[in-house]
Amino acid sequence: MNAGIIGIGRYLPEKIMTNLDMEKIVDTSDEWIRTRTGIEERRLAEDNIDTSDMAYFAAQKALEDAGVTAEDLDMIIVATVTPDRPFPSVACMIQERLGAKKACAYDLSAACAGFMYGIINGKQFIENGDYKNVLVVGVEKLSKITDWNDRNTAVLFGDGAGAVVLGPVSENKGILSFELGADGTGAKHLYQDEYIIMNGREVFKFAVRQMGESAVNVIEKAGLSKEDVDFLVPHQANIRIMEAARERLELPIEKMSMTINKYGNTSAASIPISIVEEVENGRIKDGDVVVMVGFGGGLTWGAIAIRWGK
Ligand code: UT7
């Protein structure tokens, strides 16, 4: 039995904060942010919209797209480092709101790689035959742990949610291979105290190396070569990191998702948000080999090769 993505959905807050707006808050410039990161604007959730609200909105859309009712869900996994509160989990909060009575539910903490971890968690239960429908959400309200006085981090992040429903798919479709990893020795480079603390340069070096390596590894594990890859969806942290991964795969620029300019770095939500964007604009199509790759605090990383479609 192969597990694959059978429905997708996302939620992006309406409020847009541009680089020019950022210039009014910290000592920065539109030019610096655009050239160093690729970000032009980001979305920020209103005070009355918390992480669980965004997760719920994205989940509703993914269920609708999959043609699966909440009662059909066997499991809910929410990847986030910005839950409404330490417990109950965001997964339990949306289980109640969706009415997914029979689903077990838990949150998973793997920072920006969380969505990759979530997909691979869910895949196991489907492929061993225990469960049929698994909801995986990547969601962050990073604005609530952002130090708005620190220009090193404030300009980078945004809020949002992306969700997928995983289910059994036909033999030649679905998840082909994966790689998950962690290196706790790098924890000191990216963590939350009260706010996000980051050694940008160290994370940058790690990310450039790991994104390319993991992407190549999952292609090999799937028995494919670089030429077989139709589309790359990298974690949207910095355009220069994403470009390094694309070059490693020798892919033309039009075969890589680039949404960081509009949404900034939304951590665990960035890959599913980008997937929705690319499916909607027709750049990810049925039968395409898609490679997703992410990295984040922990340090953690994860990559997945998938043949798109049911
Ligand atoms: O999802 C995972 C989360 N994190 C990441 O992926 C981050 C990975 N790292 C990066 O994306 C980059 O390292 C940054 C975008 C964070 C920084 O870019 P950089 O090219 O590595 O810049 P830098 O850290 O080498 O800093 C260069 C200069 C510094 O000034 P000095 O010390 O050379 O005088 C910074 O203070 O740029 C300064 N700087 C800024 N200037 C204007 C840092 N932030 C800003 C800013 N506006 N917002």
CSV table of C-alpha atoms and ligand atoms in Angstrom, one decimal:
chain,number,residue,atom,x,y,z
A,1,MET,CA,0.0,0.0,0.0
A,2,ASN,CA,1.4,3.4,-1.0
A,3,ALA,CA,0.6,6.6,1.0
A,4,GLY,CA,0.2,9.8,-0.9
A,5,ILE,CA,-1.3,13.3,-0.7
A,6,ILE,CA,-5.0,13.2,-1.6
A,7,GLY,CA,-6.1,16.7,-0.6
A,8,ILE,CA,-4.4,20.1,0.1
A,9,GLY,CA,-5.4,23.4,1.7
A,10,ARG,CA,-3.9,26.5,3.3
A,11,TYR,CA,-4.7,29.6,5.2
A,12,LEU,CA,-2.8,32.9,4.9
A,13,PRO,CA,-3.7,35.9,7.1
A,14,GLU,CA,-5.0,38.9,5.2
A,15,LYS,CA,-2.7,41.4,6.9
A,16,ILE,CA,0.3,42.2,4.7
A,17,MET,CA,3.5,43.7,6.2
A,18,THR,CA,5.8,44.9,3.5
A,19,ASN,CA,9.6,45.6,3.7
A,20,LEU,CA,8.7,49.3,3.7
A,21,ASP,CA,6.6,48.7,6.8
A,22,MET,CA,9.6,46.9,8.4
A,23,GLU,CA,11.8,49.9,7.7
A,24,LYS,CA,9.6,51.8,10.1
A,25,ILE,CA,10.1,49.3,12.9
A,26,VAL,CA,13.8,48.3,12.8
A,27,ASP,CA,17.0,49.7,11.2
A,28,THR,CA,16.7,47.9,7.9
A,29,SER,CA,16.0,48.5,4.2
A,30,ASP,CA,13.8,47.0,1.5
A,31,GLU,CA,17.0,46.6,-0.5
A,32,TRP,CA,18.8,44.6,2.2
A,33,ILE,CA,15.9,42.3,2.9
A,34,ARG,CA,15.2,41.6,-0.8
A,35,THR,CA,18.8,41.0,-1.8
A,36,ARG,CA,19.8,39.0,1.3
A,37,THR,CA,16.7,36.9,1.7
A,38,GLY,CA,14.3,37.3,-1.3
A,39,ILE,CA,11.5,38.5,1.0
A,40,GLU,CA,9.3,41.4,-0.1
A,41,GLU,CA,6.4,41.0,2.3
A,42,ARG,CA,4.9,38.6,4.8
A,43,ARG,CA,1.5,37.9,6.3
A,44,LEU,CA,0.8,38.5,10.0
A,45,ALA,CA,-2.2,37.0,11.9
A,46,GLU,CA,-4.4,39.3,13.8
A,47,ASP,CA,-4.4,39.2,17.6
A,48,ASN,CA,-7.7,37.2,17.6
A,49,ILE,CA,-6.3,34.5,15.2
A,50,ASP,CA,-4.1,32.0,17.0
A,51,THR,CA,-2.2,29.0,15.6
A,52,SER,CA,-5.2,26.6,16.1
A,53,ASP,CA,-7.5,28.9,14.1
A,54,MET,CA,-5.1,28.9,11.1
A,55,ALA,CA,-4.6,25.2,11.4
A,56,TYR,CA,-8.4,24.7,11.4
A,57,PHE,CA,-9.0,26.9,8.4
A,58,ALA,CA,-6.3,25.1,6.4
A,59,ALA,CA,-7.5,21.6,7.5
A,60,GLN,CA,-11.1,22.3,6.4
A,61,LYS,CA,-9.9,23.2,2.9
A,62,ALA,CA,-7.7,20.1,2.7
A,63,LEU,CA,-10.6,17.8,3.8
A,64,GLU,CA,-12.9,19.4,1.2
A,65,ASP,CA,-10.2,19.0,-1.5
A,66,ALA,CA,-9.7,15.3,-0.5
A,67,GLY,CA,-13.4,14.6,-0.4
A,68,VAL,CA,-12.9,13.2,3.0
A,69,THR,CA,-15.2,14.0,6.0
A,70,ALA,CA,-13.8,14.8,9.4
A,71,GLU,CA,-15.4,11.7,10.8
A,72,ASP,CA,-13.3,9.7,8.3
A,73,LEU,CA,-10.0,10.9,9.8
A,74,ASP,CA,-8.0,8.3,11.7
A,75,MET,CA,-5.2,10.6,12.8
A,76,ILE,CA,-4.3,14.3,13.1
A,77,ILE,CA,-0.7,15.5,13.3
A,78,VAL,CA,0.1,19.1,13.7
A,79,ALA,CA,3.7,20.3,13.1
A,80,THR,CA,4.3,23.6,15.0
A,81,VAL,CA,6.6,25.3,17.4
A,82,THR,CA,4.0,28.0,18.2
A,83,PRO,CA,1.0,26.2,19.6
A,84,ASP,CA,-1.7,28.2,21.3
A,85,ARG,CA,-0.4,26.8,24.6
A,86,PRO,CA,1.9,23.9,25.7
A,87,PHE,CA,-1.1,21.7,26.0
A,88,PRO,CA,-3.7,20.7,25.0
A,89,SER,CA,-2.1,20.2,21.5
A,90,VAL,CA,-3.3,22.2,18.5
A,91,ALA,CA,-4.1,18.8,17.0
A,92,CYS,CA,-6.6,18.1,19.8
A,93,MET,CA,-8.1,21.6,19.5
A,94,ILE,CA,-8.8,21.2,15.8
A,95,GLN,CA,-10.0,17.6,16.3
A,96,GLU,CA,-12.8,19.0,18.4
A,97,ARG,CA,-13.5,21.9,16.0
A,98,LEU,CA,-13.5,19.7,12.9
A,99,GLY,CA,-15.6,17.0,14.7
A,100,ALA,CA,-13.0,14.3,13.9
A,101,LYS,CA,-14.3,12.1,16.7
A,102,LYS,CA,-12.3,8.9,15.9
A,103,ALA,CA,-9.0,10.5,15.1
A,104,CYS,CA,-6.1,10.3,17.5
A,105,ALA,CA,-4.2,13.7,17.6
A,106,TYR,CA,-0.9,15.0,18.6
A,107,ASP,CA,1.6,17.9,17.9
A,108,LEU,CA,5.1,17.4,16.7
A,109,SER,CA,8.0,19.7,17.2
A,110,ALA,CA,10.7,19.7,14.6
A,111,ALA,CA,10.7,23.4,13.7
A,112,CYS,CA,10.9,24.2,10.0
A,113,ALA,CA,11.3,20.5,9.1
A,114,GLY,CA,8.2,19.6,11.1
A,115,PHE,CA,5.9,19.2,8.1
A,116,MET,CA,8.4,16.6,6.6
A,117,TYR,CA,8.4,14.7,9.9
A,118,GLY,CA,4.6,14.9,10.0
A,119,ILE,CA,4.1,13.4,6.6
A,120,ILE,CA,6.5,10.6,7.3
A,121,ASN,CA,4.8,9.8,10.7
A,122,GLY,CA,1.4,9.6,8.9
A,123,LYS,CA,2.7,7.6,6.0
A,124,GLN,CA,3.8,4.7,8.3
A,125,PHE,CA,0.3,4.2,9.7
A,126,ILE,CA,-1.3,4.2,6.2
A,127,GLU,CA,1.3,1.9,4.7
A,128,ASN,CA,1.1,-0.7,7.5
A,129,GLY,CA,-2.7,-0.8,7.0
A,130,ASP,CA,-3.7,0.5,10.5
A,131,TYR,CA,-5.1,3.8,9.3
A,132,LYS,CA,-6.6,5.2,6.1
A,133,ASN,CA,-6.9,9.0,6.4
A,134,VAL,CA,-4.3,11.1,8.1
A,135,LEU,CA,-4.4,14.9,8.4
A,136,VAL,CA,-1.0,16.6,8.5
A,137,VAL,CA,-0.9,20.3,9.2
A,138,GLY,CA,2.1,22.7,9.2
A,139,VAL,CA,1.3,25.9,11.0
A,140,GLU,CA,3.0,28.8,12.7
A,141,LYS,CA,2.2,32.1,14.3
A,142,LEU,CA,5.8,33.1,14.5
A,143,SER,CA,4.8,36.8,15.0
A,144,LYS,CA,4.1,35.9,18.7
A,145,ILE,CA,7.7,34.8,19.3
A,146,THR,CA,9.4,37.4,17.1
A,147,ASP,CA,11.5,40.1,18.8
A,148,TRP,CA,10.3,43.1,16.8
A,149,ASN,CA,13.4,45.0,18.0
A,150,ASP,CA,15.8,42.5,16.5
A,151,ARG,CA,16.5,43.2,12.8
A,152,ASN,CA,18.4,40.0,12.5
A,153,THR,CA,15.2,38.0,12.9
A,154,ALA,CA,12.2,40.3,12.7
A,155,VAL,CA,12.4,40.7,8.9
A,156,LEU,CA,12.4,37.0,8.2
A,157,PHE,CA,9.3,35.4,9.5
A,158,GLY,CA,5.6,35.3,8.7
A,159,ASP,CA,2.4,33.5,9.8
A,160,GLY,CA,0.3,30.9,8.0
A,161,ALA,CA,-0.9,27.3,7.7
A,162,GLY,CA,-0.8,24.5,5.2
A,163,ALA,CA,-2.5,21.1,5.4
A,164,VAL,CA,-2.7,17.9,3.5
A,165,VAL,CA,-4.8,14.7,3.8
A,166,LEU,CA,-2.7,11.6,3.4
A,167,GLY,CA,-4.4,8.4,2.2
A,168,PRO,CA,-3.7,5.2,0.2
A,169,VAL,CA,-3.0,6.0,-3.5
A,170,SER,CA,-2.5,3.9,-6.6
A,171,GLU,CA,0.7,1.8,-6.9
A,172,ASN,CA,2.8,4.1,-9.0
A,173,LYS,CA,1.8,7.3,-7.1
A,174,GLY,CA,2.6,8.6,-3.6
A,175,ILE,CA,5.6,8.9,-1.4
A,176,LEU,CA,8.6,7.2,-3.1
A,177,SER,CA,11.4,7.9,-0.5
A,178,PHE,CA,12.3,10.0,2.4
A,179,GLU,CA,15.1,11.1,4.7
A,180,LEU,CA,14.8,12.6,8.2
A,181,GLY,CA,17.6,13.8,10.3
A,182,ALA,CA,18.6,15.7,13.4
A,183,ASP,CA,21.8,17.2,14.8
A,184,GLY,CA,21.3,18.4,18.4
A,185,THR,CA,24.8,19.7,18.6
A,186,GLY,CA,23.5,22.6,16.5
A,187,ALA,CA,20.7,23.4,18.8
A,188,LYS,CA,22.5,26.5,20.0
A,189,HIS,CA,22.3,28.2,16.6
A,190,LEU,CA,18.5,28.5,16.5
A,191,TYR,CA,16.1,28.4,19.5
A,192,GLN,CA,13.4,30.1,21.4
A,193,ASP,CA,14.1,31.8,24.7
A,194,GLU,CA,11.3,34.3,25.1
A,195,TYR,CA,11.8,35.2,21.4
A,196,ILE,CA,13.6,33.5,18.4
A,197,ILE,CA,17.4,33.6,18.8
A,198,MET,CA,19.4,32.8,15.7
A,199,ASN,CA,23.0,32.6,14.5
A,200,GLY,CA,22.0,33.3,10.9
A,201,ARG,CA,25.4,32.6,9.4
A,202,GLU,CA,25.7,29.1,11.1
A,203,VAL,CA,22.2,28.1,10.1
A,204,PHE,CA,22.8,29.4,6.6
A,205,LYS,CA,25.9,27.2,6.2
A,206,PHE,CA,24.2,24.1,7.6
A,207,ALA,CA,21.1,24.7,5.4
A,208,VAL,CA,23.0,25.1,2.1
A,209,ARG,CA,24.8,21.8,2.7
A,210,GLN,CA,21.9,19.8,4.1
A,211,MET,CA,19.2,20.9,1.7
A,212,GLY,CA,21.2,19.8,-1.3
A,213,GLU,CA,22.4,16.6,0.2
A,214,SER,CA,19.0,15.5,1.4
A,215,ALA,CA,17.4,16.3,-1.9
A,216,VAL,CA,20.0,14.2,-3.7
A,217,ASN,CA,19.7,11.4,-1.2
A,218,VAL,CA,15.9,11.0,-1.6
A,219,ILE,CA,16.2,11.0,-5.4
A,220,GLU,CA,18.8,8.2,-5.2
A,221,LYS,CA,16.7,6.3,-2.6
A,222,ALA,CA,13.7,6.4,-5.0
A,223,GLY,CA,15.9,4.9,-7.7
A,224,LEU,CA,15.6,8.1,-9.8
A,225,SER,CA,18.1,10.5,-11.2
A,226,LYS,CA,18.1,14.3,-11.2
A,227,GLU,CA,16.6,14.5,-14.7
A,228,ASP,CA,13.5,12.7,-13.4
A,229,VAL,CA,12.7,15.5,-11.0
A,230,ASP,CA,9.8,17.7,-12.2
A,231,PHE,CA,9.6,20.1,-9.4
A,232,LEU,CA,11.4,21.2,-6.2
A,233,VAL,CA,9.6,22.6,-3.1
A,234,PRO,CA,12.2,23.8,-0.7
A,235,HIS,CA,11.6,25.2,2.7
A,236,GLN,CA,11.2,29.0,2.1
A,237,ALA,CA,13.9,30.4,4.5
A,238,ASN,CA,16.2,32.3,2.2
A,239,ILE,CA,16.3,32.6,-1.6
A,240,ARG,CA,20.0,32.0,-1.6
A,241,ILE,CA,19.7,28.7,0.4
A,242,MET,CA,16.9,27.6,-2.0
A,243,GLU,CA,19.0,28.5,-5.0
A,244,ALA,CA,21.9,26.4,-3.7
A,245,ALA,CA,19.6,23.4,-3.5
A,246,ARG,CA,18.2,24.0,-7.0
A,247,GLU,CA,21.7,24.2,-8.4
A,248,ARG,CA,22.7,21.0,-6.7
A,249,LEU,CA,19.8,19.3,-8.5
A,250,GLU,CA,20.6,21.1,-11.8
A,251,LEU,CA,17.0,22.2,-12.1
A,252,PRO,CA,16.0,25.2,-14.2
A,253,ILE,CA,14.6,28.1,-12.1
A,254,GLU,CA,11.0,27.6,-13.3
A,255,LYS,CA,11.0,24.1,-11.6
A,256,MET,CA,11.4,25.5,-8.1
A,257,SER,CA,8.7,26.9,-5.9
A,258,MET,CA,9.4,30.4,-4.8
A,259,THR,CA,6.8,31.9,-2.4
A,260,ILE,CA,9.2,33.4,0.1
A,261,ASN,CA,8.8,36.8,-1.6
A,262,LYS,CA,5.1,37.0,-0.6
A,263,TYR,CA,5.0,35.1,2.7
A,264,GLY,CA,8.5,35.2,4.3
A,265,ASN,CA,9.6,32.2,6.3
A,266,THR,CA,6.6,30.5,7.8
A,267,SER,CA,8.6,27.6,9.3
A,268,ALA,CA,6.6,24.3,9.3
A,269,ALA,CA,3.9,25.9,7.1
A,270,SER,CA,6.2,27.0,4.3
A,271,ILE,CA,6.3,23.7,2.3
A,272,PRO,CA,2.5,23.0,2.4
A,273,ILE,CA,1.7,26.7,1.7
A,274,SER,CA,4.0,26.5,-1.4
A,275,ILE,CA,2.5,23.2,-2.5
A,276,VAL,CA,-1.0,24.7,-2.6
A,277,GLU,CA,0.3,27.7,-4.6
A,278,GLU,CA,2.0,25.5,-7.2
A,279,VAL,CA,-0.8,23.0,-7.6
A,280,GLU,CA,-3.3,25.9,-8.0
A,281,ASN,CA,-1.1,27.6,-10.6
A,282,GLY,CA,-0.6,24.3,-12.5
A,283,ARG,CA,3.1,23.9,-11.9
A,284,ILE,CA,2.7,20.7,-10.0
A,285,LYS,CA,0.7,18.2,-12.1
A,286,ASP,CA,-0.6,14.7,-11.8
A,287,GLY,CA,2.3,12.2,-12.2
A,288,ASP,CA,5.0,14.8,-11.5
A,289,VAL,CA,8.0,13.7,-9.4
A,290,VAL,CA,8.2,16.4,-6.7
A,291,VAL,CA,11.0,16.7,-4.2
A,292,MET,CA,10.2,18.6,-0.9
A,293,VAL,CA,13.1,19.5,1.4
A,294,GLY,CA,13.2,21.4,4.7
A,295,PHE,CA,15.6,22.2,7.6
A,296,GLY,CA,15.2,24.0,10.8
A,297,GLY,CA,15.9,24.5,14.5
A,298,GLY,CA,17.0,21.4,16.4
A,299,LEU,CA,18.8,21.2,14.1
A,300,THR,CA,16.5,19.1,12.0
A,301,TRP,CA,16.0,18.3,8.3
A,302,GLY,CA,13.8,16.2,6.1
A,303,ALA,CA,13.2,15.5,2.4
A,304,ILE,CA,10.6,13.5,0.6
A,305,ALA,CA,10.3,12.4,-3.0
A,306,ILE,CA,6.7,11.9,-4.1
A,307,ARG,CA,4.9,11.1,-7.4
A,308,TRP,CA,2.0,13.5,-7.4
A,309,GLY,CA,-1.6,12.3,-7.6
A,310,LYS,CA,-3.9,9.7,-6.3
B,1,UT7,O1,13.9,28.3,8.9
B,1,UT7,C1,15.2,28.3,9.4
B,1,UT7,C2,15.5,29.7,10.0
B,1,UT7,N1,16.6,30.4,9.6
B,1,UT7,C3,17.3,30.6,8.5
B,1,UT7,O2,17.1,29.9,7.5
B,1,UT7,C4,18.3,31.6,8.4
B,1,UT7,C5,19.5,31.3,7.7
B,1,UT7,N2,20.3,32.4,7.6
B,1,UT7,C6,20.1,33.5,6.7
B,1,UT7,O3,19.1,33.4,6.0
B,1,UT7,C7,21.0,34.6,6.7
B,1,UT7,O4,22.1,34.3,7.4
B,1,UT7,C8,20.4,36.0,7.2
B,1,UT7,C9,19.4,36.4,6.2
B,1,UT7,C10,19.8,35.8,8.5
B,1,UT7,C11,21.5,37.0,7.3
B,1,UT7,O5,22.1,37.2,6.0
B,1,UT7,P1,23.7,37.2,5.9
B,1,UT7,O6,24.0,37.5,4.5
B,1,UT7,O7,24.2,35.9,6.5
B,1,UT7,O8,24.1,38.4,6.8
B,1,UT7,P2,25.0,38.4,8.0
B,1,UT7,O9,24.5,37.7,9.2
B,1,UT7,O10,26.4,38.0,7.5
B,1,UT7,O11,25.1,40.0,8.3
B,1,UT7,C12,25.6,40.9,7.4
B,1,UT7,C13,25.3,42.3,8.0
B,1,UT7,C14,25.5,42.4,9.5
B,1,UT7,O12,26.1,43.7,9.7
B,1,UT7,P3,27.7,43.8,10.1
B,1,UT7,O13,27.8,43.0,11.4
B,1,UT7,O14,28.4,43.1,9.0
B,1,UT7,O15,27.9,45.3,10.2
B,1,UT7,C15,24.2,42.5,10.1
B,1,UT7,O16,24.1,43.2,11.3
B,1,UT7,O17,23.9,42.6,7.8
B,1,UT7,C16,23.4,43.1,9.0
B,1,UT7,N3,21.9,42.8,9.1
B,1,UT7,C17,21.0,43.6,8.6
B,1,UT7,N4,21.1,44.8,7.9
B,1,UT7,C18,19.9,45.4,7.5
B,1,UT7,C19,21.3,41.8,9.7
B,1,UT7,N5,20.0,41.9,9.5
B,1,UT7,C20,19.8,43.0,8.9
B,1,UT7,C21,18.6,43.7,8.4
B,1,UT7,N6,18.7,44.8,7.8
B,1,UT7,N7,17.4,43.2,8.7
